[in-house]
Coordinates of N, CA, C and O in Angstrom, one line a residue:
X1 N 0.8 -1.2 0.0 CA 0.0 0.0 0.0 C 0.9 1.2 0.0 O 1.8 1.4 0.8
X2 N 0.6 2.2 -0.9 CA 1.4 3.4 -1.0 C 1.1 4.3 0.2 O 0.0 4.2 0.8
X3 N 1.9 5.3 0.4 CA 1.7 6.2 1.4 C 1.5 7.6 0.9 O 1.4 7.9 -0.3
X4 N 1.4 8.5 1.9 CA 1.1 9.9 1.6 C 2.0 10.9 2.3 O 2.6 10.5 3.3
X5 N 2.2 12.1 1.8 CA 2.9 13.1 2.5 C 2.0 14.3 2.7 O 1.0 14.4 2.0
X6 N 2.3 15.1 3.7 CA 1.4 16.3 4.0 C 1.3 17.2 2.8 O 2.2 17.6 2.2
X7 N 0.0 17.5 2.5 CA -0.3 18.4 1.4 C -0.9 19.7 2.0 O -0.9 20.8 1.4
X8 N -1.5 19.6 3.2 CA -2.2 20.7 3.9 C -1.5 20.9 5.2 O -1.1 20.0 5.9
X9 N -1.4 22.1 5.7 CA -0.8 22.4 7.0 C -1.7 21.9 8.1 O -2.9 21.8 8.0
X10 N -1.1 21.6 9.2 CA -1.8 21.2 10.4 C -2.5 22.5 11.0 O -2.2 23.6 10.6
X11 N -3.4 22.3 11.9 CA -4.1 23.4 12.5 C -5.3 23.8 11.8 O -6.0 24.7 12.2
X12 N -5.7 23.1 10.7 CA -6.9 23.5 10.0 C -8.1 22.7 10.5 O -7.9 21.6 11.0
X13 N -9.2 23.2 10.3 CA -10.4 22.5 10.8 C -11.2 22.2 9.5 O -11.7 23.1 8.8
X14 N -11.3 20.9 9.2 CA -12.0 20.4 8.0 C -13.2 19.7 8.4 O -13.2 18.4 8.6
X15 N -14.3 20.4 8.7 CA -15.6 19.9 9.1 C -16.6 20.3 8.0 O -16.6 21.4 7.6
X16 N -17.6 19.4 7.7 CA -18.7 19.9 6.8 C -19.5 21.0 7.5 O -19.7 21.0 8.7
X17 N -19.9 21.9 6.7 CA -20.7 23.0 7.2 C -22.2 22.5 7.4 O -22.7 21.9 6.5
X18 N -22.7 22.8 8.5 CA -24.1 22.4 8.8 C -25.1 23.5 8.4 O -24.8 24.7 8.7
X19 N -26.2 23.2 7.7 CA -27.1 24.2 7.2 C -28.1 24.7 8.3 O -28.7 25.7 8.1
X20 N -28.2 23.9 9.4 CA -29.1 24.4 10.4 C -28.4 24.2 11.8 O -27.5 23.3 11.9
X21 N -28.8 24.9 12.8 CA -28.2 24.7 14.1 C -28.8 23.5 14.8 O -29.9 23.0 14.5
X22 N -28.0 22.9 15.7 CA -28.5 21.7 16.4 C -29.3 22.3 17.6 O -28.8 23.1 18.4
X23 N -30.5 21.8 17.8 CA -31.4 22.3 18.8 C -31.7 21.1 19.8 O -32.0 20.0 19.3
X24 N -31.7 21.4 21.1 CA -32.2 20.5 22.1 C -31.3 19.4 22.5 O -31.8 18.4 23.0
X25 N -30.0 19.5 22.2 CA -29.1 18.4 22.6 C -28.0 18.8 23.5 O -27.0 18.3 23.6
X26 N -28.3 19.9 24.3 CA -27.3 20.5 25.2 C -26.7 19.5 26.2 O -25.5 19.5 26.5
X27 N -27.6 18.7 26.8 CA -27.1 17.7 27.7 C -26.1 16.7 27.1 O -25.0 16.4 27.7
X28 N -26.4 16.2 25.9 CA -25.6 15.3 25.2 C -24.3 15.9 24.8 O -23.2 15.4 24.9
X29 N -24.4 17.2 24.3 CA -23.2 17.9 23.9 C -22.3 18.1 25.1 O -21.1 17.9 25.0
X30 N -22.8 18.5 26.2 CA -22.0 18.7 27.4 C -21.3 17.4 27.9 O -20.2 17.4 28.3
X31 N -22.1 16.3 27.8 CA -21.5 15.0 28.2 C -20.4 14.6 27.3 O -19.3 14.2 27.8
X32 N -20.5 14.7 26.0 CA -19.5 14.3 25.1 C -18.3 15.2 25.2 O -17.1 14.8 25.2
X33 N -18.5 16.5 25.4 CA -17.4 17.5 25.6 C -16.6 17.1 26.8 O -15.4 17.1 26.8
X34 N -17.3 16.8 27.9 CA -16.7 16.5 29.2 C -15.8 15.3 29.0 O -14.6 15.3 29.4
X35 N -16.3 14.2 28.4 CA -15.6 13.0 28.2 C -14.3 13.2 27.3 O -13.3 12.7 27.6
X36 N -14.5 14.0 26.3 CA -13.4 14.2 25.4 C -12.3 15.1 26.1 O -11.1 15.1 25.6
X37 N -12.6 15.8 27.1 CA -11.6 16.5 27.9 C -10.9 15.7 28.9 O -10.0 16.2 29.6
X38 N -11.3 14.5 29.2 CA -10.6 13.7 30.2 C -9.3 13.3 29.6 O -9.2 12.9 28.4
X39 N -8.2 13.5 30.3 CA -6.8 13.2 29.8 C -6.6 11.8 29.4 O -5.7 11.5 28.5
X40 N -7.3 10.8 29.9 CA -7.1 9.4 29.7 C -8.0 8.9 28.6 O -8.1 7.6 28.5
X41 N -8.7 9.7 27.8 CA -9.6 9.2 26.8 C -9.1 9.6 25.4 O -9.4 10.7 25.0
X42 N -8.4 8.7 24.8 CA -8.0 9.0 23.4 C -9.0 8.7 22.3 O -8.8 9.1 21.2
X43 N -10.1 8.0 22.7 CA -11.1 7.5 21.7 C -12.4 7.5 22.4 O -12.6 7.1 23.5
X44 N -13.4 8.0 21.7 CA -14.8 8.0 22.2 C -15.7 7.5 21.0 O -15.6 8.0 19.9
X45 N -16.6 6.6 21.3 CA -17.5 6.1 20.3 C -18.9 6.4 20.7 O -19.3 6.2 21.8
X46 N -19.6 7.0 19.7 CA -21.0 7.3 19.9 C -21.8 6.2 19.3 O -21.6 5.9 18.1
X47 N -22.7 5.6 20.0 CA -23.5 4.5 19.5 C -25.0 4.8 19.6 O -25.4 5.6 20.4
X48 N -25.8 4.1 18.8 CA -27.2 4.3 18.8 C -27.8 3.9 17.5 O -27.0 3.7 16.5
X49 N -29.1 3.8 17.4 CA -29.8 3.4 16.1 C -29.5 4.4 15.1 O -29.3 5.6 15.3
X50 N -29.6 4.0 13.8 CA -29.4 4.9 12.7 C -30.5 6.0 12.7 O -31.6 5.7 13.1
X51 N -30.0 7.2 12.4 CA -31.0 8.3 12.2 C -31.3 9.1 13.5 O -32.1 10.0 13.5
X52 N -30.6 8.7 14.6 CA -30.8 9.5 15.9 C -30.0 10.7 16.0 O -30.2 11.5 16.9
X53 N -29.1 10.9 15.1 CA -28.3 12.2 15.1 C -26.9 12.1 15.7 O -26.3 13.1 16.1
X54 N -26.3 10.9 15.6 CA -24.9 10.7 16.2 C -23.9 11.6 15.4 O -23.1 12.2 16.0
X55 N -24.0 11.6 14.1 CA -23.1 12.4 13.3 C -23.3 13.8 13.6 O -22.3 14.6 13.8
X56 N -24.5 14.3 13.6 CA -24.8 15.7 13.8 C -24.3 16.1 15.2 O -23.7 17.2 15.4
X57 N -24.5 15.3 16.2 CA -24.0 15.6 17.6 C -22.5 15.6 17.6 O -21.9 16.6 18.1
X58 N -21.8 14.7 16.9 CA -20.4 14.7 16.9 C -19.8 15.9 16.1 O -18.8 16.5 16.6
X59 N -20.5 16.3 15.1 CA -20.0 17.5 14.4 C -20.2 18.8 15.2 O -19.3 19.6 15.2
X60 N -21.3 18.9 16.0 CA -21.5 20.0 16.8 C -20.4 20.1 17.9 O -19.9 21.1 18.2
X61 N -20.2 19.0 18.5 CA -19.1 18.9 19.6 C -17.8 19.3 19.0 O -17.0 20.0 19.5
X62 N -17.5 18.7 17.8 CA -16.2 19.0 17.1 C -16.1 20.5 16.8 O -15.0 21.1 17.0
X63 N -17.1 21.1 16.4 CA -17.1 22.6 16.1 C -16.8 23.4 17.4 O -16.0 24.3 17.4
X64 N -17.5 23.0 18.5 CA -17.3 23.7 19.7 C -15.9 23.5 20.3 O -15.4 24.4 21.0
X65 N -15.4 22.3 20.1 CA -14.0 22.0 20.7 C -12.9 22.3 19.8 O -11.7 22.2 20.2
X66 N -13.1 22.8 18.6 CA -12.1 23.0 17.6 C -10.9 23.8 18.1 O -9.8 23.5 17.8
X67 N -11.2 24.8 18.9 CA -10.1 25.7 19.4 C -9.2 25.0 20.4 O -8.1 25.5 20.6
X68 N -9.6 23.9 20.9 CA -8.7 23.1 21.9 C -7.7 22.2 21.2 O -6.8 21.7 21.8
X69 N -7.9 22.0 19.9 CA -7.0 21.1 19.2 C -6.1 21.9 18.2 O -6.5 22.2 17.1
X70 N -4.9 22.2 18.7 CA -4.0 23.1 17.9 C -3.6 22.6 16.6 O -3.3 23.4 15.7
X71 N -3.7 21.3 16.4 CA -3.3 20.7 15.1 C -4.5 20.4 14.2 O -4.4 19.8 13.1
X72 N -5.7 20.8 14.6 CA -6.9 20.7 13.8 C -7.9 19.7 14.2 O -7.7 18.9 15.1
X73 N -9.0 19.8 13.5 CA -10.2 18.9 13.6 C -10.5 18.4 12.2 O -10.6 19.2 11.3
X74 N -10.6 17.1 12.0 CA -10.8 16.5 10.7 C -12.0 15.6 10.7 O -12.1 14.7 11.6
X75 N -12.9 15.7 9.8 CA -14.0 14.8 9.6 C -13.6 13.8 8.5 O -13.2 14.2 7.4
X76 N -13.8 12.5 8.8 CA -13.5 11.4 7.8 C -14.7 10.6 7.5 O -15.2 9.8 8.3
X77 N -15.4 10.9 6.4 CA -16.6 10.2 6.1 C -16.3 8.8 5.6 O -15.6 8.6 4.6
X78 N -16.9 7.8 6.2 CA -16.6 6.4 5.9 C -17.9 5.7 5.4 O -17.8 4.5 5.2
X79 N -19.0 6.4 5.2 CA -20.2 5.7 4.8 C -20.1 5.0 3.5 O -20.7 3.9 3.3
X80 N -19.3 5.5 2.6 CA -19.2 4.9 1.3 C -18.0 3.8 1.2 O -17.9 3.2 0.2
X81 N -17.3 3.8 2.3 CA -16.1 2.8 2.3 C -16.7 1.5 2.8 O -17.2 1.4 3.8
X82 N -16.5 0.5 2.0 CA -17.0 -0.9 2.3 C -15.8 -1.9 2.6 O -16.1 -2.9 3.1
X83 N -14.6 -1.5 2.2 CA -13.5 -2.4 2.3 C -12.6 -1.8 3.4 O -12.1 -0.6 3.3
X84 N -12.3 -2.6 4.4 CA -11.4 -2.1 5.5 C -10.1 -1.6 5.0 O -9.5 -0.7 5.6
X85 N -9.6 -2.1 3.9 CA -8.3 -1.7 3.4 C -8.4 -0.3 2.9 O -7.3 0.3 2.6
X86 N -9.5 0.3 2.7 CA -9.7 1.7 2.2 C -9.8 2.7 3.3 O -9.8 3.9 3.0
X87 N -9.8 2.3 4.6 CA -10.0 3.2 5.7 C -8.7 4.1 5.8 O -8.8 5.3 5.9
X88 N -7.6 3.5 5.8 CA -6.3 4.3 5.9 C -6.1 5.3 4.8 O -5.8 6.4 5.0
X89 N -6.3 4.9 3.5 CA -6.2 5.9 2.5 C -7.2 7.0 2.6 O -6.9 8.1 2.3
X90 N -8.4 6.6 3.0 CA -9.5 7.7 3.2 C -9.1 8.6 4.3 O -9.2 9.8 4.2
X91 N -8.5 8.1 5.4 CA -8.0 8.9 6.5 C -6.9 9.8 6.0 O -6.9 11.0 6.3
X92 N -5.9 9.2 5.3 CA -4.8 10.0 4.8 C -5.3 11.1 3.9 O -4.8 12.3 4.0
X93 N -6.2 10.9 3.1 CA -6.8 11.9 2.2 C -7.4 13.0 3.0 O -7.2 14.2 2.8
X94 N -8.2 12.7 4.0 CA -8.9 13.6 4.9 C -7.9 14.5 5.7 O -8.1 15.7 6.0
X95 N -6.7 13.9 6.0 CA -5.7 14.6 6.7 C -4.9 15.5 5.8 O -4.0 16.3 6.2
X96 N -5.1 15.4 4.5 CA -4.4 16.3 3.5 C -3.1 15.7 3.1 O -2.2 16.4 2.7
X97 N -2.9 14.4 3.3 CA -1.7 13.7 2.9 C -1.8 13.2 1.4 O -2.9 12.9 1.0
X98 N -0.7 13.2 0.7 CA -0.7 12.7 -0.7 C 0.3 11.6 -0.8 O 1.2 11.4 0.0
X99 N 0.2 10.9 -1.9 CA 1.0 9.7 -2.2 C 2.5 10.0 -2.1 O 3.0 11.1 -2.5
X100 N 3.3 9.1 -1.5 CA 4.7 9.3 -1.3 C 5.5 8.0 -1.6 O 6.7 8.1 -1.7
X101 N 4.9 6.9 -1.7 CA 5.6 5.6 -2.0 C 5.9 4.8 -0.7 O 6.2 3.6 -0.8
X102 N 5.8 5.4 0.5 CA 5.9 4.6 1.7 C 4.6 4.0 2.2 O 3.6 4.5 1.7
X103 N 4.6 3.0 3.0 CA 3.4 2.4 3.5 C 2.5 3.5 4.2 O 3.0 4.2 5.0
X104 N 1.3 3.5 3.8 CA 0.3 4.5 4.4 C 0.3 4.5 5.9 O 0.3 5.5 6.5
X105 N 0.2 3.3 6.5 CA 0.1 3.2 7.9 C 1.3 3.9 8.6 O 1.1 4.7 9.6
X106 N 2.5 3.8 8.1 CA 3.7 4.4 8.6 C 3.6 5.9 8.5 O 3.9 6.7 9.5
X107 N 3.2 6.4 7.4 CA 3.1 7.9 7.2 C 2.0 8.5 8.0 O 2.2 9.6 8.6
X108 N 0.9 7.8 8.1 CA -0.2 8.4 8.9 C 0.3 8.4 10.4 O 0.1 9.4 11.1
X109 N 0.9 7.3 10.9 CA 1.4 7.3 12.2 C 2.4 8.4 12.5 O 2.3 9.1 13.5
X110 N 3.3 8.6 11.6 CA 4.4 9.6 11.7 C 3.7 11.0 11.7 O 4.1 11.9 12.5
X111 N 2.7 11.2 10.8 CA 2.1 12.5 10.7 C 1.3 12.8 12.0 O 1.4 14.0 12.5
X112 N 0.7 11.8 12.6 CA -0.1 12.1 13.8 C 0.7 12.1 15.1 O 0.3 12.7 16.1
X113 N 1.9 11.5 15.0 CA 2.8 11.5 16.2 C 3.0 12.9 16.8 O 3.5 13.8 16.1
X114 N 2.7 13.1 18.1 CA 2.9 14.3 18.7 C 1.9 15.4 18.4 O 2.0 16.5 18.9
X115 N 0.9 15.1 17.5 CA -0.1 16.1 17.2 C -1.2 16.1 18.2 O -1.6 15.0 18.7
X116 N -1.9 17.2 18.3 CA -3.1 17.3 19.1 C -4.2 17.6 18.1 O -4.5 18.7 17.8
X117 N -4.9 16.5 17.7 CA -6.0 16.6 16.7 C -7.2 15.9 17.2 O -7.1 14.9 18.0
X118 N -8.3 16.3 16.7 CA -9.6 15.6 16.9 C -10.0 15.0 15.5 O -10.1 15.8 14.6
X119 N -10.1 13.7 15.4 CA -10.4 13.1 14.2 C -11.8 12.4 14.4 O -11.9 11.6 15.2
X120 N -12.7 12.8 13.6 CA -14.1 12.3 13.6 C -14.3 11.3 12.5 O -14.3 11.6 11.3
X121 N -14.3 10.0 12.9 CA -14.5 8.9 11.9 C -16.0 8.6 11.9 O -16.5 8.0 12.8
X122 N -16.6 9.0 10.8 CA -18.1 8.8 10.7 C -18.4 7.5 10.0 O -17.9 7.3 8.9
X123 N -19.3 6.7 10.6 CA -19.8 5.5 10.0 C -18.7 4.4 10.0 O -18.6 3.5 9.1
X124 N -17.9 4.4 11.0 CA -16.8 3.4 11.2 C -17.3 2.0 11.4 O -16.7 1.0 11.1
X125 N -18.6 1.9 11.9 CA -19.2 0.6 12.1 C -19.2 -0.3 10.9 O -19.3 -1.5 10.9
X126 N -19.2 0.3 9.7 CA -19.2 -0.4 8.4 C -17.9 -1.1 8.1 O -17.9 -2.0 7.3
X127 N -16.8 -0.7 8.8 CA -15.5 -1.2 8.5 C -14.8 -1.5 9.8 O -13.6 -1.3 9.9
X128 N -15.4 -2.1 10.7 CA -14.8 -2.4 12.0 C -13.6 -3.3 11.9 O -12.7 -3.1 12.8
X129 N -13.5 -4.1 10.9 CA -12.3 -4.9 10.8 C -11.0 -4.1 10.6 O -9.9 -4.6 10.7
X130 N -11.1 -2.8 10.3 CA -10.0 -1.9 10.2 C -9.6 -1.3 11.5 O -8.6 -0.5 11.6
X131 N -10.2 -1.7 12.6 CA -10.0 -1.0 13.9 C -8.6 -1.2 14.4 O -8.0 -0.3 15.0
X132 N -7.9 -2.3 14.1 CA -6.6 -2.5 14.6 C -5.6 -1.5 13.9 O -4.6 -1.1 14.5

């Protein structure tokens, strides 16, 4: 698998623009924000039935917390990814990395090392075998 090199600077916030405000989810927003601020929580998974607004909630929290992540906030849409082998290239593209010839996993790890980023993996449940 080929790798990528940085094409975009860190510190940018790449989130989809929402056309309407999120209304009535202040308790959930506060809870997710609190958990993400715990120093021992590197990963948070939002679960629930389809259509309840997990993505919208995650995007709202990401927008509100964007200033806390000096190296940026990135949305990685995985709804159309059906093959676990495509998760890393999709992540690399969302991070603004481009092909370099090195293994993608190494370059993504190197790029993320020491960075303070919030990465929102949307619809990861479709490709759970890529979790490792």
